[in-house]
Coordinates of C-alpha atoms in Angstrom, one line a residue:
M1 CA 98.1 -93.1 -11.6
S2 CA 98.2 -95.2 -14.8
R3 CA 95.0 -96.9 -16.1
V4 CA 96.5 -100.2 -15.2
E5 CA 97.1 -99.2 -11.6
E6 CA 93.6 -97.7 -11.5
F7 CA 92.3 -101.1 -12.6
L8 CA 94.3 -103.0 -10.1
N9 CA 93.2 -100.7 -7.3
Y10 CA 89.6 -101.3 -8.4
L11 CA 90.1 -105.0 -8.2
R12 CA 91.7 -104.7 -4.7
T13 CA 89.1 -102.4 -3.2
E14 CA 85.9 -103.2 -5.0
K15 CA 86.4 -106.8 -6.0
N16 CA 88.5 -107.9 -3.0
C17 CA 90.9 -109.9 -5.4
S18 CA 93.7 -111.7 -3.8
E19 CA 97.3 -110.4 -4.0
H20 CA 98.1 -113.5 -6.1
T21 CA 95.5 -112.4 -8.7
L22 CA 96.6 -108.8 -8.6
K23 CA 100.2 -109.8 -9.2
S24 CA 99.3 -112.0 -12.1
Y25 CA 97.2 -109.2 -13.7
R26 CA 100.0 -106.7 -13.2
I27 CA 102.6 -108.9 -14.8
D28 CA 100.4 -109.7 -17.8
L29 CA 99.2 -106.1 -18.4
R30 CA 102.7 -104.6 -17.9
E31 CA 104.1 -107.1 -20.5
I32 CA 101.4 -106.1 -23.0
E33 CA 102.2 -102.4 -22.3
A34 CA 105.9 -103.0 -22.9
F35 CA 105.1 -104.6 -26.3
I36 CA 102.9 -101.7 -27.3
R37 CA 105.6 -99.2 -26.2
Q38 CA 108.2 -101.0 -28.3
N39 CA 106.1 -101.7 -31.4
G40 CA 103.4 -99.0 -31.4
P41 CA 104.8 -95.6 -30.4
Q42 CA 101.8 -93.9 -32.0
W43 CA 99.7 -95.2 -29.1
I44 CA 101.9 -93.6 -26.4
S45 CA 101.3 -90.1 -25.0
E46 CA 103.0 -88.6 -22.0
N47 CA 104.7 -92.0 -21.5
E48 CA 101.4 -93.8 -21.0
V49 CA 99.6 -96.2 -23.4
Q50 CA 96.4 -94.5 -24.7
W51 CA 94.1 -97.4 -24.2
E52 CA 91.1 -95.4 -25.3
K53 CA 92.6 -94.8 -28.7
L54 CA 94.1 -98.3 -29.1
T55 CA 92.8 -100.5 -31.9
I56 CA 92.6 -104.3 -31.9
L57 CA 95.6 -104.7 -34.2
P58 CA 98.4 -104.2 -31.6
L59 CA 96.7 -106.5 -29.2
R60 CA 96.5 -109.2 -31.9
A61 CA 100.1 -108.6 -32.8
Y62 CA 101.1 -109.1 -29.2
L63 CA 99.1 -112.3 -28.9
G64 CA 100.5 -113.5 -32.3
R65 CA 104.0 -113.0 -31.0
A66 CA 103.2 -114.7 -27.7
Y67 CA 101.5 -117.6 -29.3
G68 CA 104.7 -119.5 -30.0
R69 CA 106.3 -119.1 -26.6
L70 CA 103.3 -119.4 -24.3
Q71 CA 101.2 -122.4 -23.4
A72 CA 97.5 -122.2 -24.1
A73 CA 96.7 -121.6 -20.4
S74 CA 99.1 -118.7 -20.1
L75 CA 97.8 -117.1 -23.3
G76 CA 94.3 -117.5 -22.1
R77 CA 95.2 -115.8 -18.8
R78 CA 96.5 -112.8 -20.7
I79 CA 93.4 -112.6 -22.8
A80 CA 91.3 -112.8 -19.6
A81 CA 93.3 -110.0 -18.1
L82 CA 92.7 -107.8 -21.2
R83 CA 89.0 -108.5 -21.2
S84 CA 88.7 -107.7 -17.5
F85 CA 90.7 -104.5 -18.0
Y86 CA 88.6 -103.3 -20.9
R87 CA 85.4 -104.1 -19.0
F88 CA 86.7 -101.8 -16.3
L89 CA 87.6 -99.1 -18.8
A90 CA 84.2 -99.3 -20.4
K91 CA 82.4 -99.2 -17.0
Q92 CA 84.4 -96.1 -16.1
G93 CA 83.4 -94.5 -19.5
L94 CA 87.1 -94.4 -20.6
V95 CA 86.6 -96.3 -23.8
Q96 CA 83.6 -96.4 -26.2
N97 CA 84.4 -99.7 -27.8
N98 CA 85.5 -102.8 -25.8
I99 CA 87.9 -104.2 -28.4
A100 CA 89.0 -107.0 -26.0
R101 CA 85.7 -108.7 -26.6
E102 CA 87.0 -109.5 -30.1
L103 CA 90.0 -111.5 -28.8
A104 CA 89.4 -115.3 -29.0
A105 CA 90.7 -117.4 -26.2
P106 CA 92.6 -120.6 -27.1
K107 CA 90.9 -123.9 -26.4
L108 CA 92.4 -125.6 -23.4
P109 CA 92.8 -129.3 -23.1
K110 CA 90.3 -130.7 -20.7
T111 CA 92.0 -132.1 -17.6
L112 CA 90.3 -133.8 -14.7
P113 CA 91.1 -132.6 -11.2
K114 CA 93.5 -134.8 -9.2
F115 CA 92.3 -136.1 -5.9
L116 CA 93.2 -138.4 -3.1
G117 CA 91.5 -141.7 -2.3
V118 CA 89.5 -141.8 0.9
E119 CA 92.1 -143.9 2.7
E120 CA 94.9 -141.6 1.5
A121 CA 93.0 -138.6 2.7
F122 CA 92.5 -140.2 6.2
R123 CA 96.2 -141.1 6.4
L124 CA 97.1 -137.5 5.6
M125 CA 94.8 -136.1 8.2
E126 CA 96.6 -138.2 10.8
A127 CA 100.1 -137.3 9.7
P128 CA 100.8 -134.5 12.2
K129 CA 101.6 -136.6 15.3
G130 CA 102.9 -134.2 17.9
E131 CA 101.1 -132.2 20.6
D132 CA 103.1 -129.1 20.0
V133 CA 101.5 -125.9 18.6
Q134 CA 102.8 -126.5 15.1
S135 CA 101.6 -130.1 14.8
L136 CA 98.2 -129.2 16.3
R137 CA 97.9 -126.3 13.9
D138 CA 98.8 -128.5 10.9
R139 CA 96.3 -131.1 11.9
A140 CA 93.5 -128.5 12.2
M141 CA 94.4 -127.0 8.8
L142 CA 94.4 -130.4 7.1
E143 CA 91.1 -131.4 8.7
L144 CA 89.5 -128.1 7.7
F145 CA 90.7 -128.3 4.1
Y146 CA 89.2 -131.8 3.8
S147 CA 86.0 -131.3 5.8
S148 CA 85.0 -127.9 4.3
G149 CA 86.6 -127.8 0.8
L150 CA 88.3 -124.4 1.4
R151 CA 90.5 -122.7 -1.1
L152 CA 94.0 -122.1 0.2
R153 CA 93.6 -118.3 0.6
E154 CA 90.2 -118.8 2.3
L155 CA 91.9 -120.9 4.9
T156 CA 94.9 -118.6 5.5
G157 CA 92.5 -115.6 5.6
L158 CA 90.2 -117.2 8.1
R159 CA 89.6 -115.1 11.3
L160 CA 88.6 -116.3 14.7
S161 CA 85.2 -114.6 14.5
A162 CA 84.3 -116.8 11.5
L163 CA 84.4 -119.9 13.6
D164 CA 81.3 -121.2 15.5
L165 CA 82.6 -124.5 17.0
P166 CA 79.4 -125.2 19.1
T167 CA 77.3 -125.4 15.9
G168 CA 80.2 -126.7 13.7
M169 CA 79.8 -123.9 11.2
L170 CA 82.2 -121.3 9.7
R171 CA 81.8 -118.2 7.5
V172 CA 84.1 -117.9 4.6
K173 CA 84.7 -115.0 2.1
G174 CA 85.5 -116.5 -1.2
K175 CA 86.1 -115.1 -4.7
G176 CA 84.5 -111.8 -5.5
N177 CA 84.1 -111.1 -1.7
K178 CA 81.1 -113.5 -1.7
E179 CA 80.4 -115.0 1.8
R180 CA 79.2 -118.5 2.3
L181 CA 78.4 -120.6 5.4
L182 CA 80.0 -124.0 5.6
P183 CA 79.8 -127.0 7.9
M184 CA 82.9 -128.3 9.7
G185 CA 83.1 -132.0 10.4
G186 CA 83.4 -133.3 13.9
K187 CA 87.1 -134.3 13.4
A188 CA 87.8 -130.7 12.2
C189 CA 86.1 -129.2 15.2
D190 CA 88.0 -131.4 17.6
A191 CA 91.3 -130.5 15.8
L192 CA 90.5 -126.8 15.9
S193 CA 89.6 -126.9 19.6
A194 CA 92.9 -128.6 20.4
Y195 CA 94.9 -126.1 18.4
L196 CA 93.0 -123.0 19.7
A197 CA 93.6 -124.1 23.3
I198 CA 97.4 -123.8 22.7
R199 CA 97.4 -121.0 20.0
P200 CA 97.9 -118.1 22.5
Q201 CA 101.5 -119.4 22.9
I202 CA 102.3 -117.9 19.5
S203 CA 99.6 -115.3 19.0
A204 CA 100.9 -113.2 21.9
Q205 CA 104.2 -112.7 19.9
A206 CA 102.4 -110.6 17.3
G207 CA 100.0 -108.6 19.5
H208 CA 97.3 -111.3 19.5
E209 CA 96.6 -111.6 15.7
D210 CA 93.0 -112.6 15.0
F211 CA 93.8 -114.9 12.1
V212 CA 93.1 -118.5 13.0
F213 CA 96.2 -120.0 11.6
L214 CA 99.5 -118.4 12.5
G215 CA 103.2 -118.9 11.6
V216 CA 106.0 -119.5 14.1
Q217 CA 106.3 -115.7 14.5
G218 CA 102.7 -115.3 15.6
K219 CA 101.6 -113.7 12.4
K220 CA 99.1 -114.8 9.7
I221 CA 100.5 -118.0 8.1
H222 CA 101.7 -117.6 4.5
P223 CA 100.1 -119.7 1.8
R224 CA 103.5 -121.0 0.7
V225 CA 104.1 -122.3 4.2
V226 CA 100.8 -124.2 4.1
G227 CA 101.7 -125.8 0.8
R228 CA 105.2 -126.7 2.0
R229 CA 103.9 -128.3 5.2
L230 CA 101.4 -130.3 3.3
E231 CA 104.0 -131.6 0.8
E232 CA 106.3 -132.6 3.7
Y233 CA 103.6 -134.8 5.3
A234 CA 102.6 -136.3 1.9
T235 CA 106.3 -137.1 1.2
K236 CA 106.7 -138.8 4.6
L237 CA 103.6 -140.9 3.9
G238 CA 104.9 -141.9 0.5
L239 CA 101.8 -140.7 -1.3
P240 CA 102.1 -141.3 -5.0
K241 CA 100.9 -137.8 -6.0
K242 CA 102.2 -134.3 -5.6
V243 CA 99.7 -133.2 -2.9
T244 CA 98.6 -129.6 -2.9
P245 CA 96.0 -127.7 -0.9
H246 CA 93.8 -127.6 -4.0
M247 CA 94.0 -131.3 -4.3
L248 CA 92.3 -131.6 -0.9
R249 CA 89.5 -129.3 -2.1
H250 CA 89.1 -131.6 -5.2
S251 CA 89.1 -134.6 -2.8
F252 CA 86.4 -133.0 -0.7
A253 CA 84.2 -132.5 -3.7
T254 CA 84.9 -135.9 -5.4
H255 CA 84.2 -137.9 -2.2
L256 CA 80.9 -136.0 -1.7
M257 CA 80.0 -136.8 -5.3
N258 CA 80.9 -140.4 -5.0
N259 CA 78.7 -140.8 -1.9
G260 CA 75.7 -139.4 -3.6
A261 CA 75.8 -135.6 -2.8
D262 CA 73.7 -133.3 -5.0
L263 CA 75.7 -131.4 -7.6
R264 CA 73.9 -128.1 -6.7
G265 CA 74.8 -128.7 -3.0
I266 CA 78.5 -129.2 -3.9
Q267 CA 78.4 -126.1 -6.0
E268 CA 77.2 -124.1 -2.9
L269 CA 79.8 -125.7 -0.7
L270 CA 82.7 -124.9 -3.1
G271 CA 81.5 -121.4 -3.8
H272 CA 81.4 -121.9 -7.5
A273 CA 79.5 -119.1 -9.4
S274 CA 78.7 -121.5 -12.2
L275 CA 77.4 -125.1 -12.1
S276 CA 79.6 -125.9 -15.1
T277 CA 82.7 -125.4 -13.0
T278 CA 81.3 -128.0 -10.5
Q279 CA 80.3 -130.5 -13.3
K280 CA 83.9 -131.6 -13.8
Y281 CA 83.4 -133.8 -10.7
T282 CA 80.8 -135.8 -12.5
H283 CA 83.5 -137.0 -14.9
I284 CA 85.7 -138.1 -12.0
S285 CA 82.9 -140.2 -10.6
L286 CA 82.5 -142.2 -13.8
D287 CA 84.5 -145.1 -12.2
K288 CA 82.1 -145.1 -9.3
L289 CA 79.1 -145.1 -11.6
L290 CA 80.5 -148.0 -13.6
E291 CA 81.2 -149.9 -10.3
V292 CA 77.5 -149.4 -9.3
Y293 CA 76.4 -150.5 -12.8
D294 CA 78.5 -153.7 -12.7
K295 CA 77.2 -154.7 -9.3
A296 CA 73.5 -153.8 -9.9
H297 CA 72.6 -154.4 -13.6
P298 CA 71.5 -157.9 -14.5
K299 CA 73.2 -157.8 -17.9
A300 CA 76.5 -156.2 -16.7

């Protein structure tokens, strides 16, 4: 097994990284490997890159070559992959010097998260109109996204045992396999109850899968299907934005912030490891703060 595959296996088993993350890391590290094979044969032995002997120069050469064709975010992702990979190698005692720490990540332009207005969010929640299993499932998914601020893969990976409808709470495993307890709104609980009552119609097809949200074949719903269904509803409503599952998560956080929720509390609900990640929502709420100022300040 190559060092890269050892690293990916570690991320899968020890860090519980998503398949999406693993795929991205594999693509990035394989591309770097290919560059080293082509431009630095002295670093190859038995058809494998000798990462423990590698110097910083070929990595900088790769990044220099990639600089002109990649956007800052893509370049930053490759540097993050290298840093994480070398931390693993150092932890395993396979390298003495973590050379990836010397790689400087490009500065990314600050972009504010996009979100729906409250009225737009309410309209979207009501978009699935039917009483068939697919419509009830979609309504429950939308309500849960908005009421609990779930990430897409947290929602698709949600199991029946994680739901406690009588108390309105659910357990979620987020990034880094960290578990958090989240409240569900009354509308979300009602939508889930309606869906779960009819869910056995499709779960029986796949031997009674225990994932909450299932596709038409009775198996765990694919994240792409969720995104596609959401986009279809948004298009029918004529919403002016390209609506994504993550936009509902942003809407959840922004609406909490605009209604006076504590930043630390929002951090806990979102499952952010760092408060700095949550602080971007304070910028979004600037319009709300100015509105309050205009109404309340005697000199405004």
